[in-house]
Structure formats: structure tokens, C-alpha cells
Coordinates of C-alpha atoms and ligand atoms in Angstrom, one line a residue:
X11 CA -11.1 -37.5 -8.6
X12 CA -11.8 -34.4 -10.1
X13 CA -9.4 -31.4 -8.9
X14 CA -11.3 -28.1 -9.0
X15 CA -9.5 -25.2 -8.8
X16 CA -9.6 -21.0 -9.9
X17 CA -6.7 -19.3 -11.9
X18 CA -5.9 -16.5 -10.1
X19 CA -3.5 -13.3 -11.7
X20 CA -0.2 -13.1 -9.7
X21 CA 3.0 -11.6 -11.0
X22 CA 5.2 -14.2 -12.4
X23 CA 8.2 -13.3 -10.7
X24 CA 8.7 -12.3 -7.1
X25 CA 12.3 -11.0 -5.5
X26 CA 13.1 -9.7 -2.1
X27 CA 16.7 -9.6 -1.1
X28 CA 19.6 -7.7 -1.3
X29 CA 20.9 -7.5 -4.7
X30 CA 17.7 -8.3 -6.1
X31 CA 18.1 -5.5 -8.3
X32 CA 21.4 -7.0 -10.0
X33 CA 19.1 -10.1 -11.4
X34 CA 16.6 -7.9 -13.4
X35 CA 18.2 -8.5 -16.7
X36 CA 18.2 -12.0 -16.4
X37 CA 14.7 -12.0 -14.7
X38 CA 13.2 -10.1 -17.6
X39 CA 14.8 -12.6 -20.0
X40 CA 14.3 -15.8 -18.6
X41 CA 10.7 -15.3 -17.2
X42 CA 10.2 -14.1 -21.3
X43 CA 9.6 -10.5 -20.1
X44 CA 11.7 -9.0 -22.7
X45 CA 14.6 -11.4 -24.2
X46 CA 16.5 -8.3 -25.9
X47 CA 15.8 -6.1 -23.1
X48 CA 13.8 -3.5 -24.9
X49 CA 11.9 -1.7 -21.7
X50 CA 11.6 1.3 -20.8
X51 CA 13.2 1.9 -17.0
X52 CA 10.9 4.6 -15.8
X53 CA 12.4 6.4 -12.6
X54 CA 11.4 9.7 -10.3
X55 CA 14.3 12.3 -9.6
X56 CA 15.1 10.5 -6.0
X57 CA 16.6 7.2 -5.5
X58 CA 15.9 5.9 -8.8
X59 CA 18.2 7.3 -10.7
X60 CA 21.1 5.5 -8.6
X61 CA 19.2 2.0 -8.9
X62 CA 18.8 3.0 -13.0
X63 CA 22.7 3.2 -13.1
X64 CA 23.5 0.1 -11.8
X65 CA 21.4 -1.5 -14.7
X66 CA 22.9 -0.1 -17.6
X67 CA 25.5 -3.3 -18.1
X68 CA 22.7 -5.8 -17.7
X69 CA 20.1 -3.4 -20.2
X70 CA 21.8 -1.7 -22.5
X71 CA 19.0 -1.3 -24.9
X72 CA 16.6 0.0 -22.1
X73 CA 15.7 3.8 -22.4
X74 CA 15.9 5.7 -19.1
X75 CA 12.5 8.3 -18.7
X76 CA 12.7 10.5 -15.4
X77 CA 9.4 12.0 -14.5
X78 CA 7.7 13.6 -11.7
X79 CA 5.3 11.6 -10.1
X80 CA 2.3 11.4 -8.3
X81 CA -0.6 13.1 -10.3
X82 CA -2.7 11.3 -12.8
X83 CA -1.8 14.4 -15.6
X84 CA 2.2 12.5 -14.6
X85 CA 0.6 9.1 -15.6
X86 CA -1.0 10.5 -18.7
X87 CA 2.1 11.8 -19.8
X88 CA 4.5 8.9 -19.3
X89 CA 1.9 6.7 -20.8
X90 CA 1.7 9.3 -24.2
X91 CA 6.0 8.6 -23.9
X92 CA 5.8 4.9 -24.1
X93 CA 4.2 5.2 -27.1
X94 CA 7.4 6.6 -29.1
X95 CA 9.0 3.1 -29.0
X96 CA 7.4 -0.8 -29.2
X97 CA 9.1 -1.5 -25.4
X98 CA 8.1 -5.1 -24.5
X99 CA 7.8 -4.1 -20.7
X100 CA 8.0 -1.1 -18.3
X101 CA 10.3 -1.1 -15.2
X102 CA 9.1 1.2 -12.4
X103 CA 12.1 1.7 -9.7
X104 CA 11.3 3.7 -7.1
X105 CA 8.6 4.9 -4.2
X106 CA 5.1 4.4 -4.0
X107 CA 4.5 7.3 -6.2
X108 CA 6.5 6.6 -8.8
X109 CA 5.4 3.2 -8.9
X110 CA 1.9 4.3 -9.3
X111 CA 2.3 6.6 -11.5
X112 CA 4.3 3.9 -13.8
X113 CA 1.1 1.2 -12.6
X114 CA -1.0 3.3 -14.0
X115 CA 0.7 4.5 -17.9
X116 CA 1.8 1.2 -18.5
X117 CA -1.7 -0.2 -18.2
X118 CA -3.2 2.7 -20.4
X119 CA -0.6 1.7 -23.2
X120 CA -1.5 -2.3 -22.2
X121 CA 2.2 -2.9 -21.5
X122 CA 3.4 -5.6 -18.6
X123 CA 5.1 -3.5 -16.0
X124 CA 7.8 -4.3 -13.3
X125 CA 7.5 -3.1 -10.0
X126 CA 11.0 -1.9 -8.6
X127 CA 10.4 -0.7 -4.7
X128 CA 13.2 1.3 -3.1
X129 CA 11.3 1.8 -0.3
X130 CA 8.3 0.0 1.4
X131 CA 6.0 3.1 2.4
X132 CA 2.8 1.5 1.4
X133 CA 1.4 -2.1 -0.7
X134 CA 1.2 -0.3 -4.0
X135 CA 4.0 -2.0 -4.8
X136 CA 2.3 -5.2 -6.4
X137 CA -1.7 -4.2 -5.8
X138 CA -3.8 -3.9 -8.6
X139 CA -4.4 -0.6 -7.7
X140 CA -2.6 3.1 -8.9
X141 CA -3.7 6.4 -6.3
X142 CA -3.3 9.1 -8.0
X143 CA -3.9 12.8 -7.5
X144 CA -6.5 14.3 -9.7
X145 CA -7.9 17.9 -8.7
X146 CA -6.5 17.6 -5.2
X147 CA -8.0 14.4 -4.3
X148 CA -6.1 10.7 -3.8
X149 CA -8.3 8.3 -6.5
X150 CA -7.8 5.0 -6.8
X151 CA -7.7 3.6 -10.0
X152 CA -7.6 0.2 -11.1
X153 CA -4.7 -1.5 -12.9
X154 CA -3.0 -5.1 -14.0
X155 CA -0.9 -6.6 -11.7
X156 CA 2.9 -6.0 -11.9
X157 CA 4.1 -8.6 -13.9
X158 CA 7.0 -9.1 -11.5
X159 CA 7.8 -7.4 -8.3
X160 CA 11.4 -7.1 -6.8
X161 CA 12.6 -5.2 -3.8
X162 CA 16.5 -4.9 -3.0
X163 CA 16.9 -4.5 0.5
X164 CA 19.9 -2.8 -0.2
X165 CA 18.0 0.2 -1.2
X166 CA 15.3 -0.6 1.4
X167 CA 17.4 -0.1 4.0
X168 CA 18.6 3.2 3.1
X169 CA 15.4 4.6 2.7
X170 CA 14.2 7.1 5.1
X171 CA 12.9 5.9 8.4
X172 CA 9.8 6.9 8.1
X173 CA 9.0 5.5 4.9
X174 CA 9.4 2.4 6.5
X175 CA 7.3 3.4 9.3
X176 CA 4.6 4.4 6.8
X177 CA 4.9 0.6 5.3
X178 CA 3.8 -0.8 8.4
X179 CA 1.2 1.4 9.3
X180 CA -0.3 0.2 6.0
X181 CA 0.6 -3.2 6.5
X182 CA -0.9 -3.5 10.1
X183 CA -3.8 -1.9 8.4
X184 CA -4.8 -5.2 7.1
X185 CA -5.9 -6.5 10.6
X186 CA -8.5 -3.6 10.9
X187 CA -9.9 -3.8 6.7
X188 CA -9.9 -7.5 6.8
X189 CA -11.9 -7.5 10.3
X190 CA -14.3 -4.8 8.8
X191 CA -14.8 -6.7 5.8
X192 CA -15.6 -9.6 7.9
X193 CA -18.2 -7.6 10.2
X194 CA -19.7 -6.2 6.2
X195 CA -20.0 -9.8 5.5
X196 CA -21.8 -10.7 8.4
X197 CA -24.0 -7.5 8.6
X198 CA -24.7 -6.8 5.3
X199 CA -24.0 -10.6 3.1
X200 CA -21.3 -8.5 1.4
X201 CA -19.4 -11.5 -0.5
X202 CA -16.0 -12.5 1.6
X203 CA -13.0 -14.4 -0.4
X204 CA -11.2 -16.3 2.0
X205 CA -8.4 -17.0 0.3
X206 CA -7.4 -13.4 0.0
X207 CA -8.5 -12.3 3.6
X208 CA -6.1 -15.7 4.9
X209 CA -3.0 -13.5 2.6
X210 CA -3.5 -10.6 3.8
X211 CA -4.2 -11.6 7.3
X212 CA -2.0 -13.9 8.1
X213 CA 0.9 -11.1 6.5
X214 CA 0.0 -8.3 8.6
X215 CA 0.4 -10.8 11.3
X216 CA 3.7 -12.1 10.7
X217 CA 4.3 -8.0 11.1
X218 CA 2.9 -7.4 14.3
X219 CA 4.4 -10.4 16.1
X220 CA 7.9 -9.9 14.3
X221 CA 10.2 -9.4 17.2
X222 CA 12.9 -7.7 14.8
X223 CA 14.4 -4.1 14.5
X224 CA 12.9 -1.5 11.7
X225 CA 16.3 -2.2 10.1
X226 CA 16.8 -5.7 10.1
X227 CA 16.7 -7.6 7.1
X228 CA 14.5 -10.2 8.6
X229 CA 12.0 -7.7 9.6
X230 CA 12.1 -5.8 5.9
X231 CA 11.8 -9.1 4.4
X232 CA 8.5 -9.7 6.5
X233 CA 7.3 -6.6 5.9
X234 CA 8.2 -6.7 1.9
X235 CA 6.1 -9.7 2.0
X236 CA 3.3 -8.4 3.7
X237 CA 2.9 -5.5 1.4
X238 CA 3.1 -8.3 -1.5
X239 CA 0.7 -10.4 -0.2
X240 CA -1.7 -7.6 0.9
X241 CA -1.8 -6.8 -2.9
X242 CA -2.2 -10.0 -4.1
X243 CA -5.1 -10.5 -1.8
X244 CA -6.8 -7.3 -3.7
X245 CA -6.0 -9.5 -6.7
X246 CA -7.8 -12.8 -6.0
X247 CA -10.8 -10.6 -4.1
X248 CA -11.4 -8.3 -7.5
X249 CA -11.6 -5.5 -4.6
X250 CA -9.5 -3.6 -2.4
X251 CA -11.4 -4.5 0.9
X252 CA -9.0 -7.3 2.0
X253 CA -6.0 -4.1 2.9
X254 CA -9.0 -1.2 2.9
X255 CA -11.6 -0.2 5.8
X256 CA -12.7 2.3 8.1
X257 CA -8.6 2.5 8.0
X258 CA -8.5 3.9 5.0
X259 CA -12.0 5.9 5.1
X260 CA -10.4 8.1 8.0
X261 CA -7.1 8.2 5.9
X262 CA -8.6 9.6 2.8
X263 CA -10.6 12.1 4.8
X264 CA -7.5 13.2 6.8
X265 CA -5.8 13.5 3.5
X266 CA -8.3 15.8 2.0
X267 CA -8.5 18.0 5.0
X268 CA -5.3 18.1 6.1
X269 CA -2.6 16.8 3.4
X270 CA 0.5 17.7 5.0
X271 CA -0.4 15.8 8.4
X272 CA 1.2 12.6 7.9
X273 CA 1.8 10.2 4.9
X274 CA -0.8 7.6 4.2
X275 CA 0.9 4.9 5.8
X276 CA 0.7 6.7 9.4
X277 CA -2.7 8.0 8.8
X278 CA -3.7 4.5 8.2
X279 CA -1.8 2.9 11.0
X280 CA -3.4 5.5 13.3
X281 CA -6.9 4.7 11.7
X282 CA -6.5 1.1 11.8
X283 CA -5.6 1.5 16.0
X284 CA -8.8 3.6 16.3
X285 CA -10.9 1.2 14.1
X286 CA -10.1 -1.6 16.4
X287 CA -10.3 0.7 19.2
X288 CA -14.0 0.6 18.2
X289 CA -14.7 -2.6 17.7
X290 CA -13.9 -3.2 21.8
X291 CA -11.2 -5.9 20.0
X292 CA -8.9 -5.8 23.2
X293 CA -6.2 -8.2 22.5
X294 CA -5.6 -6.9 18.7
X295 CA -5.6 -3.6 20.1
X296 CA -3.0 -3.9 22.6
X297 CA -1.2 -5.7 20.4
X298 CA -1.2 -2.9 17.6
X299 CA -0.5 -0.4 20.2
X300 CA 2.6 -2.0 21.5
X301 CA 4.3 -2.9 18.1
X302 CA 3.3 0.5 16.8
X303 CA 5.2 2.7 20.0
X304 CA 7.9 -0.4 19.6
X305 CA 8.4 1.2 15.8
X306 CA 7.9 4.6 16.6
X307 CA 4.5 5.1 14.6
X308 CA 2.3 8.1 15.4
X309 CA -0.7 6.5 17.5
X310 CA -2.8 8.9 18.4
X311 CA -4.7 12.5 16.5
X312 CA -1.9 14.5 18.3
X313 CA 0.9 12.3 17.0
X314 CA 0.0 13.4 13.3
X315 CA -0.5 16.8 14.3
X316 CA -4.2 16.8 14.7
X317 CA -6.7 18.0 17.5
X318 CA -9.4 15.5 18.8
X319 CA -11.8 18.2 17.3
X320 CA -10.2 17.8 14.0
X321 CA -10.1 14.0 14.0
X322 CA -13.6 13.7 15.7
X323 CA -14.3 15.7 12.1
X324 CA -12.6 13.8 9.9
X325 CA -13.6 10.6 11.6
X326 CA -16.8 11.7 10.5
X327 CA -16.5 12.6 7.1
X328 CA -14.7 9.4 6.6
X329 CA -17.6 7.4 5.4
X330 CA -18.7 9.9 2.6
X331 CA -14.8 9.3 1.1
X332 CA -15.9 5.6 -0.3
X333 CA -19.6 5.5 -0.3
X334 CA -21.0 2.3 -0.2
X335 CA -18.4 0.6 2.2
X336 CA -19.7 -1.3 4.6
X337 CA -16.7 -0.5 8.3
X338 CA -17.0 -0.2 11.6
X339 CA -17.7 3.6 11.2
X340 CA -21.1 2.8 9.4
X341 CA -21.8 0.3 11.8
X342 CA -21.8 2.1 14.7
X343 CA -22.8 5.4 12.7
X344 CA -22.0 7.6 16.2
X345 CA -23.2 11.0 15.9
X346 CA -20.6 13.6 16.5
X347 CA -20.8 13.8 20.6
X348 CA -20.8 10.2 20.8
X349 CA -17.8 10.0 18.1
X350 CA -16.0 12.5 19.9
X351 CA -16.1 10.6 23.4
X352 CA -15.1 7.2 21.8
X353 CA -12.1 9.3 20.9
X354 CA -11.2 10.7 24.0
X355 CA -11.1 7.2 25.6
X356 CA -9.3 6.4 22.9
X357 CA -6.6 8.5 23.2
X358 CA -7.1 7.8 27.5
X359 CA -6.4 4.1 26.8
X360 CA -2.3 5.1 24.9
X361 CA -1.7 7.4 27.4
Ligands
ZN12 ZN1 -3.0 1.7 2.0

């Protein structure tokens, strides 16, 4: 009987737990990362630093690089400093930017890099995916795969609340891109993987219907696994559309008009609840709403500081920040009045 199957590019190693962060010597040696433990431990001037410390006994030959992070002129830089030495691997520890920015250099110098997450504000931590700021807009840029991804709940946990707000915003985010993907495969023959919209989906699920605290290890777990799988479905699709729709389209505009309103988890959480609002999906909506006021997460324009005139704007710029998408926003293609109204009854509906 013949078994057909695809390869598909995951990282090799995956730890979430407390104490995670104790095993990375060993990890990196026994999964053939590095055996002498030449890497460079690449960390941003928060958290980092502390998790860098408590590696020193098991890394010794590692060379610590702070940097500032979050532009691509940061990435260019780090990746021009890895060149000074022949590391075998790159270890990122820290946020979502700093991660990004060490996605992004390792994979211009072609070295494997190790995603460290001391917080779980977004799924950059194991996408295939680096956003950047170039010339005062987010870009995405395509990247390999961490080659192993560990988050220490230790360090989770004593990450500011609403990073870990932000994380779920982004995770719940893959209920509205994965049902927008599914309408642009319907509408428009756009091809669907369903292996990778069954990893993301069925994550972002396990979120919502998690009874747990914000705190609890069982609900950080769930979430740290959500935020894996959502970027290991961007892996197996090639494409970011399994965690990415009209979500992310009113995100990015947001962003660009207004970057101090809210961090990108919230602005997608708040897209992803409009999205759905829009697609007349009922039950999903209700049950986004609720597990978004149980966790605290801005729901509505005013919650991230914005008028309905400002959102109804950026709601309609949205489109024009990733042409060629296929979301619920193109779909409908409501002119501004109409956009405006849907927004109002939106807001009606959480009040
Ligand atoms: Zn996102």
C-alpha cells in the first residue's frame, strides 16, 4: 500500500514549561544544534538580559549581543555582527520584537535560530514570518522557521499583563483569518491548505473555550501553543493567511494611522471581533466577545482609544494595507456610510 505523504518544515524542538529555559544547553546539543555551544545569545535591554544570565553555566562559549530591536536597520545590524564569528546557531530570548529582529538577521547570515519567548504578545514566536519597521511602516518579511522554539513559563508569567492580553488577541485572531480565508476560497478559488487552517483553528479554539485565569499555567500553556501552532500553520500553507485577514488589514491600517493606540495583538483581537461582527457569524461572535471582556481585551474602537469616525477610516483603508487579499472587507466592499453604520451596531451589540 503505498503511503503518500508531504514533508513539511517544523522546528525540531518544541518546549513550553517552567524551566524550559534551564534545558537549552542540552537541547542545542542533543538535537545537534551546536555540540560545543558556539551561538550567539542575542537579547533586547528588557527581560532578556536576566534569562541570558541564567545560561552562562550551561553556555559558556556563547557570546551575549544586546541590541535594540524592532526596526529592519536593528536586523541589518545584528545580522552584519554575526558575521565576526562562525556561531553554529543564534538564540533569540525575549519579546516579539526582539525575536523578529533576531528571525530576521539570522536568516540573512543563513544561520538556524532559536526562538526564546519571554512573553507571549503575538505568534512571531515560531512563524516564518519577521515584521519589521522600515520608514514608519510594519512589513512583513519572510524568514526560516525557528529551528526550535521554547517558552519558560516562568518568565511568561511575569510578563506584563497586557502582553499576554495582546497574545490572545492575536491568537483569537485565527478564528476570523482562517474564516476569511475560507470565504477567499470559496469566492475567489484562492487555494485553502487544510492541514494548516485545522492547526490554527482548532488552537485558537482550545483558547477561546479555555476556562482558565490569564495567569494560570494551563491557560499560558494553551495559549503558548496556540501561538506555535498558528505559525506552523503559516509554515505548511507557504502564506500567512491561516493567522492573517481582515484582522490584520484593519490592524495594519490602525497601526499606520494611529501607532500609539494599542499593540498589535489588541488591534487584532478588536479587528478579528469586528470581522466576525460582519460576517453575521453569531455564535463565534458571542463567543469572542465573552472570552475577550472575561480577559480584559479592549473590544470596541473606544477601548483602543479610537472614535467610530477614526475606525470607520481605518476600516476603510484597511484593504489598501495588503492588496490582493481576498476578507470579509473586500467582500462586502461597504462604502463609507454603510461601513460606518455596521460599526455603530457593532459597537450597540457590546454595549
Ligand atoms: Zn498577528
Amino acid at each position: 500500500m503505498p503511503l503518500l505523504a508531504r514533508t513539511i518544515t517544523t522546528p525540531l524542538a518544541v518546549e513550553v514549561h517552567a524551566g524550559a529555559l534551564s534545558h537549552l544547553g542540552t537541547l542545542l546539543a542533543d538535537r545537534r544544534i551546536s555540540a560545543g555551544g558556539e551561538v550567539a545569545v542575542v537579547v533586547g535591554p528588557g527581560v532578556g538580559k536576566a534569562a541570558a544570565e541564567r545560561l552562562r553555566d550551561g553556555l559558556s562559549r556563547a557570546e551575549i549581543i544586546t541590541i535594540t530591536a524592532g526596526r529592519h536597520s536593528d536586523a541589518l545590524e545584528l545580522a552584519d555582527k554575526l558575521r565576526s564569528r562562525n556561531f553554529d546557531a543564534v538564540v533569540g530570548i525575549g519579546g516579539g520584537r526582539v525575536i523578529d529582529t533576531v528571525k530576521y538577521a539570522s536568516f540573512r547570515q543563513g544561520l538556524p535560530m532559536v526562538s526564546v519567548a519571554t512573553s507571549l504578545a503575538n505568534d512571531g514566536i515560531a512563524s516564518p514570518v519577521a515584521s519589521l519597521d522600515r520608514d514608519g511602516h510594519s512589513i512583513s518579511y519572510g524568514a526560516h522557521i525557528p529551528i526550535a522554539v521554547i517558552v519558560d513559563l516562568d518568565f511568561v508569567r511575569q510578563a506584563p499583563i497586557r502582553q499576554l492580553r495582546s497574545g490572545v488577541g492575536d491568537a483569537l485572531s485565527n478564528l476570523s483569518a482562517t474564516a476569511d480565508w475560507q470565504l477567499s476560497h470559496d469566492v475567489t478559488g484562492e487555494p485553502i491548505d487544510g492541514l494548516a487552517m485545522a492547526l490554527s483553528r482548532s488552537s485558537a479554539e482550545a483558547v477561546l473555550r479555555h476556562p482558565g485565569e490569564l495567569t494560570d499555567d494551563d491557560f499560558l500553556t494553551s495559549l503558548a501553543d496556540a501561538l506555535i501552532l498558528g505559525g506552523t500553520a503559516m509554515a505548511v500553507a507557504g502564506t500567512s493567511l491561516p493567522c492573517s485577514g481582515a484582522c490584520h488589514e484593519i490592524a495594519h491600517a490602525v497601526q499606520e494611522n494611529h501607532p500609539d493606540a494599542a499593540t498589535h495583538g489588541e488591534q487584532v483581537g478588536v479587528g478579528a471581533l469586528f470581522a466576525t461582527h460582519l460576517r453575521g457569524d453569531s455564535r463565534m461572535f458571542e463567543a469572542m466577545a465573552a472570552t475577550m471582556k472575561r480577559h480584559a481585551l479592549p473590544r470596541t474602537p473606544g477601548d483602543i482609544g479610537l472614535s467610530v469616525d477614526e475606525f470607520t477610516a481605518a476600516v476603510a483603508y484597511a484593504p489598501r494595507t495588503r492588496p490582493g487579499r481576498y476578507t470579509i472587507l473586500e467582500h462586502l466592499n461597504l462604502d463609507g456610510s454603510a461601513l460606518r453604520a455596521r460599526i455603530t451596531d457593532f459597537v450597540d451589540d457590546l454595549n
